[in-house]
Amino acid sequence: MKQDFQQILRGLNLKSTPKRVVLLEVLDDESVYLSPEDIWNRMKKRFRRLGLPTVYRNLEELYAGGVISRVIHPNRQLYYYLCRNEEHHHHFICVSCRRVVDVSFCAEKELQDVVREGIQGKVLSHILQINGLCRHCLQKDGAVHAY
Amino acid sequence: MKQDFQQILRGLNLKSTPKRVVLLEVLDDESVYLSPEDIWNRMKKRFRRLGLPTVYRNLEELYAGGVISRVIHPNRQLYYYLCRNEEHHHHFICVSCRRVVDVSFCAEKELQDVVREGIQGKVLSHILQINGLCRHCLQKDGAVHAY
DNA sequence: TGATAAATAGAAACAGTTTTCATTTAAGGA
DNA sequence: TCCTTAAATGAAAACTGTTTCTATTTATCA
């Protein structure tokens, strides 16, 4: 586990520091999306001193390295971070409880076709994110948290 | 045309001010996405005094009213705004020249199915955005602008 | 034309993020 | 194990984009 994280960090040519390992642990523990500050707060329980810039720096590096993934807030220009990112997939995010569920559906091929044929352009990346209410929040209807 | 914009504004219970009309004109003139500041700069050519907050307020109102649409920058947490938003569709954006092309393809039905069956949740909205290179930028390869 | 509510400018506040730089720490070699 | 070096970090400050506040201006409608 911890071993695992060390290997991941080595793989990115990043030193295996306690803070990086804990950052990965924090993300791995959660099934909801977390803001940089959320992550900072959780990590601070484990370190006497921890700067927010450290969190930002590491999120950036780990995201760039493809180890973690992120979603964009449904109606604010903010990123939220998620646990590990295995292979290409998209996310259903519950706008009420922040839960994230991986979605295997991906229209990549169709998008490629549409762009190649209709626009004669080339796809570099795509964002597909589904915002909605998860099963649990649907049941306690009305009790939907603001987001 | 200008008449048209007035009607749109009335339809949203917004007063038809010169600045709102010019904002819509500016967006309508462009086939590229514009940041709030881009829009401000273009609008300033027409007004001696124009505050950036006015641009933000109006973008927000018009977006909320469904009159304009926006995209998220492919790798920064920033919104960019686009000309009018007719009916539901998605955008191909060229990361080099910022050109935007409407894409009619939409996997809405599939998404609904996946979420209903796989997650037992409900879709409220979805983001589908294709980032890539348009035909023109593909041709002048190598000359791709930073973004 | 006048009254009223909405819209605006300008300044300031704000939130989230990034930079800077001095200090600390991990990793690899003696 | 100790030393060296480059990388990582903390703290403060800077920065960027956005929003709030308040007094003034303006569109709308009677």
mmCIF file of C-alpha atoms (C1' of nucleotides) in Angstrom:
data_model
loop_
_atom_site.group_PDB
_atom_site.id
_atom_site.type_symbol
_atom_site.label_atom_id
_atom_site.label_comp_id
_atom_site.label_asym_id
_atom_site.label_seq_id
_atom_site.Cartn_x
_atom_site.Cartn_y
_atom_site.Cartn_z
ATOM 1 C CA MET A 1 0.000 0.000 0.000
ATOM 2 C CA LYS A 2 2.421 2.584 1.260
ATOM 3 C CA GLN A 3 4.967 0.620 -0.709
ATOM 4 C CA ASP A 4 2.724 1.039 -3.688
ATOM 5 C CA PHE A 5 2.650 4.803 -3.377
ATOM 6 C CA GLN A 6 6.412 4.938 -3.152
ATOM 7 C CA GLN A 7 6.690 3.091 -6.403
ATOM 8 C CA ILE A 8 4.229 5.408 -8.048
ATOM 9 C CA LEU A 9 6.233 8.416 -6.926
ATOM 10 C CA ARG A 10 9.493 6.900 -8.084
ATOM 11 C CA GLY A 11 7.886 6.202 -11.408
ATOM 12 C CA LEU A 12 7.313 9.914 -11.814
ATOM 13 C CA ASN A 13 10.816 10.781 -10.668
ATOM 14 C CA LEU A 14 9.419 12.335 -7.550
ATOM 15 C CA LYS A 15 10.950 11.803 -4.160
ATOM 16 C CA SER A 16 8.879 9.720 -1.848
ATOM 17 C CA THR A 17 8.191 12.212 0.890
ATOM 18 C CA PRO A 18 5.806 11.584 3.775
ATOM 19 C CA LYS A 19 3.555 14.376 2.575
ATOM 20 C CA ARG A 20 3.195 12.978 -0.875
ATOM 21 C CA VAL A 21 2.385 9.584 0.495
ATOM 22 C CA VAL A 22 -0.225 11.009 2.841
ATOM 23 C CA LEU A 23 -1.715 13.045 0.042
ATOM 24 C CA LEU A 24 -2.216 9.883 -1.941
ATOM 25 C CA GLU A 25 -3.622 8.143 1.111
ATOM 26 C CA VAL A 26 -6.097 10.923 1.702
ATOM 27 C CA LEU A 27 -7.339 10.797 -1.858
ATOM 28 C CA ASP A 28 -7.432 7.026 -1.824
ATOM 29 C CA ASP A 29 -9.586 7.040 1.293
ATOM 30 C CA GLU A 30 -12.332 9.098 -0.212
ATOM 31 C CA SER A 31 -15.031 8.378 -2.707
ATOM 32 C CA VAL A 32 -15.940 12.039 -2.978
ATOM 33 C CA TYR A 33 -14.184 14.822 -4.752
ATOM 34 C CA LEU A 34 -12.051 17.139 -2.648
ATOM 35 C CA SER A 35 -10.882 20.682 -3.121
ATOM 36 C CA PRO A 36 -7.217 21.492 -2.551
ATOM 37 C CA GLU A 37 -8.229 23.007 0.748
ATOM 38 C CA ASP A 38 -10.221 19.914 1.756
ATOM 39 C CA ILE A 39 -7.141 17.865 1.096
ATOM 40 C CA TRP A 40 -5.007 20.284 3.045
ATOM 41 C CA ASN A 41 -7.325 20.035 6.046
ATOM 42 C CA ARG A 42 -7.268 16.266 6.022
ATOM 43 C CA MET A 43 -3.502 16.186 5.638
ATOM 44 C CA LYS A 44 -2.942 18.682 8.426
ATOM 45 C CA LYS A 45 -4.200 16.136 10.917
ATOM 46 C CA ARG A 46 -1.045 14.204 10.210
ATOM 47 C CA PHE A 47 1.549 16.996 10.167
ATOM 48 C CA ARG A 48 2.316 19.792 12.552
ATOM 49 C CA ARG A 49 3.317 22.072 9.715
ATOM 50 C CA LEU A 50 2.009 21.823 6.227
ATOM 51 C CA GLY A 51 1.748 24.605 3.726
ATOM 52 C CA LEU A 52 -1.073 24.908 1.242
ATOM 53 C CA PRO A 53 1.417 25.521 -1.579
ATOM 54 C CA THR A 54 2.806 22.062 -0.946
ATOM 55 C CA VAL A 55 -0.640 20.636 -1.567
ATOM 56 C CA TYR A 56 -1.042 22.606 -4.775
ATOM 57 C CA ARG A 57 2.403 21.699 -6.019
ATOM 58 C CA ASN A 58 1.874 18.029 -5.405
ATOM 59 C CA LEU A 59 -1.615 17.926 -6.838
ATOM 60 C CA GLU A 60 -0.249 19.518 -9.974
ATOM 61 C CA GLU A 61 2.622 17.072 -10.269
ATOM 62 C CA LEU A 62 0.508 14.035 -9.584
ATOM 63 C CA TYR A 63 -2.180 15.174 -11.972
ATOM 64 C CA ALA A 64 0.373 15.875 -14.673
ATOM 65 C CA GLY A 65 1.793 12.432 -14.063
ATOM 66 C CA GLY A 66 -1.628 10.892 -14.545
ATOM 67 C CA VAL A 67 -1.750 9.422 -11.060
ATOM 68 C CA ILE A 68 -4.772 11.336 -9.853
ATOM 69 C CA SER A 69 -7.702 12.766 -11.744
ATOM 70 C CA ARG A 70 -9.915 15.735 -11.273
ATOM 71 C CA VAL A 71 -13.349 17.084 -12.084
ATOM 72 C CA ILE A 72 -14.516 20.580 -12.642
ATOM 73 C CA HIS A 73 -17.136 21.943 -10.300
ATOM 74 C CA PRO A 74 -20.517 21.822 -12.049
ATOM 75 C CA ASN A 75 -20.950 25.569 -11.963
ATOM 76 C CA ARG A 76 -17.846 27.200 -10.637
ATOM 77 C CA GLN A 77 -14.435 27.402 -12.141
ATOM 78 C CA LEU A 78 -12.732 25.183 -9.627
ATOM 79 C CA TYR A 79 -11.042 21.846 -9.844
ATOM 80 C CA TYR A 80 -11.637 19.055 -7.397
ATOM 81 C CA TYR A 81 -9.392 16.085 -7.060
ATOM 82 C CA LEU A 82 -10.041 12.408 -6.945
ATOM 83 C CA CYS A 83 -8.356 9.221 -5.999
ATOM 84 C CA ARG A 84 -6.247 7.311 -8.382
ATOM 85 C CA ASN A 85 -6.691 7.375 -12.083
ATOM 86 C CA GLU A 86 -6.351 3.960 -13.624
ATOM 87 C CA GLU A 87 -7.225 4.058 -17.276
ATOM 88 C CA HIS A 88 -9.236 6.470 -19.364
ATOM 89 C CA HIS A 89 -12.748 6.871 -18.056
ATOM 90 C CA HIS A 90 -15.171 9.573 -17.053
ATOM 91 C CA HIS A 91 -16.978 10.566 -13.900
ATOM 92 C CA PHE A 92 -20.469 10.857 -12.637
ATOM 93 C CA ILE A 93 -20.437 13.331 -9.791
ATOM 94 C CA CYS A 94 -23.240 13.828 -7.357
ATOM 95 C CA VAL A 95 -23.800 17.544 -6.981
ATOM 96 C CA SER A 96 -25.361 16.988 -3.593
ATOM 97 C CA CYS A 97 -23.011 14.680 -1.697
ATOM 98 C CA ARG A 98 -19.954 15.014 -3.978
ATOM 99 C CA ARG A 99 -19.726 11.300 -4.458
ATOM 100 C CA VAL A 100 -17.907 10.280 -7.596
ATOM 101 C CA VAL A 101 -18.604 7.188 -9.632
ATOM 102 C CA ASP A 102 -16.476 6.078 -12.522
ATOM 103 C CA VAL A 103 -18.323 5.720 -15.789
ATOM 104 C CA SER A 104 -16.934 3.415 -18.394
ATOM 105 C CA PHE A 105 -19.023 4.919 -21.175
ATOM 106 C CA CYS A 106 -16.936 7.017 -23.491
ATOM 107 C CA ALA A 107 -17.867 8.375 -26.859
ATOM 108 C CA GLU A 108 -14.278 8.747 -27.911
ATOM 109 C CA LYS A 109 -14.589 6.951 -31.196
ATOM 110 C CA GLU A 110 -17.710 8.837 -32.201
ATOM 111 C CA LEU A 111 -16.072 12.120 -31.296
ATOM 112 C CA GLN A 112 -13.038 11.279 -33.374
ATOM 113 C CA ASP A 113 -15.281 10.493 -36.303
ATOM 114 C CA VAL A 114 -17.378 13.602 -35.968
ATOM 115 C CA VAL A 115 -14.331 15.821 -35.749
ATOM 116 C CA ARG A 116 -12.414 14.149 -38.534
ATOM 117 C CA GLU A 117 -15.314 14.136 -40.935
ATOM 118 C CA GLY A 118 -17.283 17.188 -39.947
ATOM 119 C CA ILE A 119 -14.511 19.578 -39.002
ATOM 120 C CA GLN A 120 -11.416 17.985 -40.502
ATOM 121 C CA GLY A 121 -9.697 18.639 -37.234
ATOM 122 C CA LYS A 122 -7.933 16.486 -34.706
ATOM 123 C CA VAL A 123 -9.046 15.601 -31.205
ATOM 124 C CA LEU A 124 -6.416 16.114 -28.531
ATOM 125 C CA SER A 125 -8.545 15.558 -25.471
ATOM 126 C CA HIS A 126 -12.101 15.660 -24.335
ATOM 127 C CA ILE A 127 -13.989 16.401 -21.186
ATOM 128 C CA LEU A 128 -17.025 14.343 -20.397
ATOM 129 C CA GLN A 129 -18.495 14.772 -16.991
ATOM 130 C CA ILE A 130 -21.942 13.899 -15.780
ATOM 131 C CA ASN A 131 -23.397 15.993 -13.009
ATOM 132 C CA GLY A 132 -26.400 14.654 -11.206
ATOM 133 C CA LEU A 133 -27.812 13.055 -8.119
ATOM 134 C CA CYS A 134 -26.672 9.699 -6.899
ATOM 135 C CA ARG A 135 -29.004 6.979 -5.689
ATOM 136 C CA HIS A 136 -28.713 7.957 -2.055
ATOM 137 C CA CYS A 137 -29.419 11.614 -2.627
ATOM 138 C CA LEU A 138 -32.304 10.801 -4.918
ATOM 139 C CA GLN A 139 -33.968 8.854 -2.136
ATOM 140 C CA LYS A 140 -33.775 11.586 0.443
ATOM 141 C CA ASP A 141 -35.315 13.924 -2.108
ATOM 142 C CA GLY A 142 -35.708 17.505 -1.153
ATOM 143 C CA ALA A 143 -32.837 17.113 1.246
ATOM 144 C CA VAL A 144 -30.397 17.933 -1.512
ATOM 145 C CA HIS A 145 -27.531 20.016 -0.258
ATOM 146 C CA ALA A 146 -26.656 23.224 -1.931
ATOM 147 C CA TYR A 147 -23.557 22.947 -4.054
ATOM 148 C CA MET B 1 -30.396 42.549 -35.237
ATOM 149 C CA LYS B 2 -30.141 45.141 -32.550
ATOM 150 C CA GLN B 3 -33.873 44.775 -32.283
ATOM 151 C CA ASP B 4 -33.292 41.122 -31.839
ATOM 152 C CA PHE B 5 -30.972 41.653 -28.899
ATOM 153 C CA GLN B 6 -33.472 43.954 -27.241
ATOM 154 C CA GLN B 7 -36.087 41.264 -27.441
ATOM 155 C CA ILE B 8 -33.716 38.737 -25.983
ATOM 156 C CA LEU B 9 -32.972 41.014 -23.060
ATOM 157 C CA ARG B 10 -36.629 41.731 -22.484
ATOM 158 C CA GLY B 11 -37.293 38.059 -22.507
ATOM 159 C CA LEU B 12 -34.968 37.713 -19.538
ATOM 160 C CA ASN B 13 -36.476 40.700 -17.737
ATOM 161 C CA LEU B 14 -33.289 42.624 -18.245
ATOM 162 C CA LYS B 15 -33.240 46.224 -19.285
ATOM 163 C CA SER B 16 -31.969 46.801 -22.766
ATOM 164 C CA THR B 17 -28.901 48.888 -22.027
ATOM 165 C CA PRO B 18 -26.348 49.891 -24.662
ATOM 166 C CA LYS B 19 -23.696 47.898 -22.889
ATOM 167 C CA ARG B 20 -25.674 44.719 -22.881
ATOM 168 C CA VAL B 21 -26.452 45.104 -26.539
ATOM 169 C CA VAL B 22 -22.805 45.709 -27.390
ATOM 170 C CA LEU B 23 -21.772 42.733 -25.303
ATOM 171 C CA LEU B 24 -24.043 40.543 -27.372
ATOM 172 C CA GLU B 25 -22.744 42.140 -30.558
ATOM 173 C CA VAL B 26 -19.168 41.468 -29.555
ATOM 174 C CA LEU B 27 -19.879 37.824 -28.879
ATOM 175 C CA ASP B 28 -21.912 37.496 -32.034
ATOM 176 C CA ASP B 29 -19.047 38.858 -34.110
ATOM 177 C CA GLU B 30 -16.571 36.249 -33.037
ATOM 178 C CA SER B 31 -16.133 32.619 -33.830
ATOM 179 C CA VAL B 32 -13.542 32.208 -31.121
ATOM 180 C CA TYR B 33 -13.972 31.974 -27.408
ATOM 181 C CA LEU B 34 -13.300 35.069 -25.372
ATOM 182 C CA SER B 35 -12.336 35.621 -21.776
ATOM 183 C CA PRO B 36 -14.235 38.222 -19.762
ATOM 184 C CA GLU B 37 -11.251 40.493 -20.182
ATOM 185 C CA ASP B 38 -11.161 39.960 -23.954
ATOM 186 C CA ILE B 39 -14.786 40.971 -24.068
ATOM 187 C CA TRP B 40 -14.119 43.971 -21.887
ATOM 188 C CA ASN B 41 -11.328 45.120 -24.208
ATOM 189 C CA ARG B 42 -13.507 44.833 -27.275
ATOM 190 C CA MET B 43 -16.380 46.613 -25.593
ATOM 191 C CA LYS B 44 -14.190 49.437 -24.335
ATOM 192 C CA LYS B 45 -13.670 50.564 -27.902
ATOM 193 C CA ARG B 46 -17.298 51.607 -27.880
ATOM 194 C CA PHE B 47 -17.579 53.247 -24.452
ATOM 195 C CA ARG B 48 -15.541 55.871 -22.713
ATOM 196 C CA ARG B 49 -16.205 54.298 -19.365
ATOM 197 C CA LEU B 50 -16.857 50.662 -18.796
ATOM 198 C CA GLY B 51 -16.145 48.660 -15.697
ATOM 199 C CA LEU B 52 -15.038 45.072 -15.730
ATOM 200 C CA PRO B 53 -17.636 44.193 -13.081
ATOM 201 C CA THR B 54 -20.307 45.181 -15.562
ATOM 202 C CA VAL B 55 -18.947 42.640 -17.992
ATOM 203 C CA TYR B 56 -18.915 39.932 -15.353
ATOM 204 C CA ARG B 57 -22.404 40.731 -14.158
ATOM 205 C CA ASN B 58 -23.826 40.653 -17.623
ATOM 206 C CA LEU B 59 -22.012 37.511 -18.675
ATOM 207 C CA GLU B 60 -23.416 35.835 -15.610
ATOM 208 C CA GLU B 61 -26.958 36.994 -16.275
ATOM 209 C CA LEU B 62 -26.880 36.115 -19.932
ATOM 210 C CA TYR B 63 -25.355 32.757 -19.260
ATOM 211 C CA ALA B 64 -27.903 32.003 -16.561
ATOM 212 C CA GLY B 65 -30.587 33.019 -19.027
ATOM 213 C CA GLY B 66 -29.263 30.578 -21.578
ATOM 214 C CA VAL B 67 -28.516 33.267 -24.145
ATOM 215 C CA ILE B 68 -24.787 32.725 -24.331
ATOM 216 C CA SER B 69 -22.700 29.652 -23.711
ATOM 217 C CA ARG B 70 -19.262 29.044 -22.398
ATOM 218 C CA VAL B 71 -16.423 26.565 -22.439
ATOM 219 C CA ILE B 72 -13.860 25.723 -19.852
ATOM 220 C CA HIS B 73 -10.240 26.299 -20.726
ATOM 221 C CA PRO B 74 -8.681 22.951 -21.633
ATOM 222 C CA ASN B 75 -6.216 23.076 -18.762
ATOM 223 C CA ARG B 76 -6.918 26.022 -16.566
ATOM 224 C CA GLN B 77 -9.861 26.749 -14.385
ATOM 225 C CA LEU B 78 -11.233 29.593 -16.452
ATOM 226 C CA TYR B 79 -14.417 30.099 -18.386
ATOM 227 C CA TYR B 80 -14.520 31.536 -21.858
ATOM 228 C CA TYR B 81 -17.648 32.823 -23.448
ATOM 229 C CA LEU B 82 -19.207 32.266 -26.797
ATOM 230 C CA CYS B 83 -21.793 33.721 -29.050
ATOM 231 C CA ARG B 84 -25.387 32.778 -28.832
ATOM 232 C CA ASN B 85 -26.597 29.498 -27.581
ATOM 233 C CA GLU B 86 -29.415 28.140 -29.676
ATOM 234 C CA GLU B 87 -30.293 24.638 -28.608
ATOM 235 C CA HIS B 88 -28.403 22.010 -26.704
ATOM 236 C CA HIS B 89 -25.127 21.147 -28.349
ATOM 237 C CA HIS B 90 -21.463 20.825 -27.534
ATOM 238 C CA HIS B 91 -18.288 22.482 -28.686
ATOM 239 C CA PHE B 92 -15.132 21.586 -30.419
ATOM 240 C CA ILE B 93 -12.537 24.144 -29.422
ATOM 241 C CA CYS B 94 -9.230 24.623 -31.110
ATOM 242 C CA VAL B 95 -6.579 24.917 -28.446
ATOM 243 C CA SER B 96 -4.349 26.792 -30.835
ATOM 244 C CA CYS B 97 -6.506 29.468 -32.422
ATOM 245 C CA ARG B 98 -9.442 29.336 -29.981
ATOM 246 C CA ARG B 99 -11.913 28.769 -32.784
ATOM 247 C CA VAL B 100 -15.107 27.117 -31.655
ATOM 248 C CA VAL B 101 -17.224 24.806 -33.752
ATOM 249 C CA ASP B 102 -20.588 23.526 -32.677
ATOM 250 C CA VAL B 103 -20.872 19.783 -32.545
ATOM 251 C CA SER B 104 -24.265 18.213 -32.855
ATOM 252 C CA PHE B 105 -23.133 14.883 -31.469
ATOM 253 C CA CYS B 106 -24.417 14.320 -27.988
ATOM 254 C CA ALA B 107 -24.432 11.136 -25.994
ATOM 255 C CA GLU B 108 -27.208 12.333 -23.759
ATOM 256 C CA LYS B 109 -29.394 9.310 -24.150
ATOM 257 C CA GLU B 110 -26.564 6.881 -23.558
ATOM 258 C CA LEU B 111 -25.502 8.824 -20.498
ATOM 259 C CA GLN B 112 -28.998 8.750 -19.112
ATOM 260 C CA ASP B 113 -29.121 5.006 -19.634
ATOM 261 C CA VAL B 114 -25.739 4.363 -18.086
ATOM 262 C CA VAL B 115 -26.566 6.438 -15.047
ATOM 263 C CA ARG B 116 -30.062 5.106 -14.552
ATOM 264 C CA GLU B 117 -29.045 1.489 -14.904
ATOM 265 C CA GLY B 118 -25.507 1.440 -13.597
ATOM 266 C CA ILE B 119 -25.712 3.988 -10.827
ATOM 267 C CA GLN B 120 -29.444 4.343 -10.239
ATOM 268 C CA GLY B 121 -28.899 8.053 -10.204
ATOM 269 C CA LYS B 122 -30.263 10.961 -12.171
ATOM 270 C CA VAL B 123 -28.465 13.143 -14.681
ATOM 271 C CA LEU B 124 -28.875 16.861 -14.121
ATOM 272 C CA SER B 125 -26.378 18.136 -16.626
ATOM 273 C CA HIS B 126 -23.324 17.058 -18.482
ATOM 274 C CA ILE B 127 -20.225 18.649 -19.858
ATOM 275 C CA LEU B 128 -18.909 17.401 -23.145
ATOM 276 C CA GLN B 129 -16.178 19.405 -24.728
ATOM 277 C CA ILE B 130 -13.704 18.402 -27.363
ATOM 278 C CA ASN B 131 -10.312 20.041 -27.308
ATOM 279 C CA GLY B 132 -8.178 19.750 -30.366
ATOM 280 C CA LEU B 133 -6.752 21.365 -33.445
ATOM 281 C CA CYS B 134 -8.938 22.734 -36.178
ATOM 282 C CA ARG B 135 -8.299 22.190 -39.863
ATOM 283 C CA HIS B 136 -6.390 25.435 -40.284
ATOM 284 C CA CYS B 137 -4.083 24.859 -37.362
ATOM 285 C CA LEU B 138 -3.476 21.274 -38.400
ATOM 286 C CA GLN B 139 -2.193 22.474 -41.754
ATOM 287 C CA LYS B 140 0.295 24.924 -40.381
ATOM 288 C CA ASP B 141 1.620 22.164 -38.168
ATOM 289 C CA GLY B 142 4.309 23.020 -35.717
ATOM 290 C CA ALA B 143 3.071 26.568 -35.686
ATOM 291 C CA VAL B 144 0.643 25.735 -32.926
ATOM 292 C CA HIS B 145 0.334 28.533 -30.455
ATOM 293 C CA ALA B 146 0.828 27.913 -26.806
ATOM 294 C CA TYR B 147 -2.406 27.866 -24.891
ATOM 295 C "C1'" DT C 1 -41.836 64.580 -17.968
ATOM 296 C "C1'" DG C 2 -41.191 62.473 -13.529
ATOM 297 C "C1'" DA C 3 -40.782 58.543 -10.463
ATOM 298 C "C1'" DT C 4 -38.753 54.224 -9.587
ATOM 299 C "C1'" DA C 5 -36.191 50.298 -9.842
ATOM 300 C "C1'" DA C 6 -32.412 48.508 -12.264
ATOM 301 C "C1'" DA C 7 -27.770 49.116 -14.061
ATOM 302 C "C1'" DT C 8 -23.296 51.008 -13.748
ATOM 303 C "C1'" DA C 9 -18.424 52.880 -12.328
ATOM 304 C "C1'" DG C 10 -14.921 52.842 -9.350
ATOM 305 C "C1'" DA C 11 -12.813 51.343 -5.424
ATOM 306 C "C1'" DA C 12 -12.026 47.952 -2.457
ATOM 307 C "C1'" DA C 13 -12.406 43.361 -0.887
ATOM 308 C "C1'" DC C 14 -12.021 38.687 -1.817
ATOM 309 C "C1'" DA C 15 -10.791 33.750 -3.007
ATOM 310 C "C1'" DG C 16 -7.965 30.706 -4.847
ATOM 311 C "C1'" DT C 17 -3.473 29.949 -6.608
ATOM 312 C "C1'" DT C 18 1.400 30.757 -7.513
ATOM 313 C "C1'" DT C 19 5.956 32.699 -6.728
ATOM 314 C "C1'" DT C 20 9.961 33.618 -4.046
ATOM 315 C "C1'" DC C 21 13.479 32.426 -1.099
ATOM 316 C "C1'" DA C 22 15.519 30.575 2.925
ATOM 317 C "C1'" DT C 23 15.437 26.163 5.287
ATOM 318 C "C1'" DT C 24 14.815 21.248 5.523
ATOM 319 C "C1'" DT C 25 14.941 16.626 3.781
ATOM 320 C "C1'" DA C 26 15.384 12.372 0.719
ATOM 321 C "C1'" DA C 27 18.495 9.711 -1.951
ATOM 322 C "C1'" DG C 28 22.755 8.064 -3.473
ATOM 323 C "C1'" DG C 29 27.663 7.670 -2.945
ATOM 324 C "C1'" DA C 30 31.837 7.602 -0.126
ATOM 325 C "C1'" DT D 1 26.789 5.683 8.698
ATOM 326 C "C1'" DC D 2 27.880 10.145 7.247
ATOM 327 C "C1'" DC D 3 28.097 13.619 3.433
ATOM 328 C "C1'" DT D 4 26.675 15.856 -0.522
ATOM 329 C "C1'" DT D 5 23.415 17.528 -3.592
ATOM 330 C "C1'" DA D 6 19.277 18.313 -5.674
ATOM 331 C "C1'" DA D 7 14.624 18.280 -4.607
ATOM 332 C "C1'" DA D 8 10.897 19.456 -1.449
ATOM 333 C "C1'" DT D 9 8.911 22.443 1.858
ATOM 334 C "C1'" DG D 10 7.038 26.545 4.843
ATOM 335 C "C1'" DA D 11 5.950 31.129 5.255
ATOM 336 C "C1'" DA D 12 5.135 35.346 3.426
ATOM 337 C "C1'" DA D 13 4.013 37.889 -0.240
ATOM 338 C "C1'" DA D 14 2.463 38.518 -4.813
ATOM 339 C "C1'" DC D 15 -0.798 37.652 -8.183
ATOM 340 C "C1'" DT D 16 -5.015 36.802 -11.040
ATOM 341 C "C1'" DG D 17 -9.509 36.637 -11.795
ATOM 342 C "C1'" DT D 18 -13.868 37.657 -9.682
ATOM 343 C "C1'" DT D 19 -17.208 39.771 -6.570
ATOM 344 C "C1'" DT D 20 -19.059 43.151 -3.361
ATOM 345 C "C1'" DC D 21 -20.201 47.752 -1.922
ATOM 346 C "C1'" DT D 22 -22.069 52.246 -2.474
ATOM 347 C "C1'" DA D 23 -23.042 56.382 -4.724
ATOM 348 C "C1'" DT D 24 -24.473 57.832 -9.222
ATOM 349 C "C1'" DT D 25 -26.642 57.227 -13.632
ATOM 350 C "C1'" DT D 26 -30.068 55.436 -16.715
ATOM 351 C "C1'" DA D 27 -33.998 52.701 -18.863
ATOM 352 C "C1'" DT D 28 -38.672 52.047 -18.385
ATOM 353 C "C1'" DC D 29 -43.255 52.998 -17.618
ATOM 354 C "C1'" DA D 30 -46.882 55.810 -15.787
#
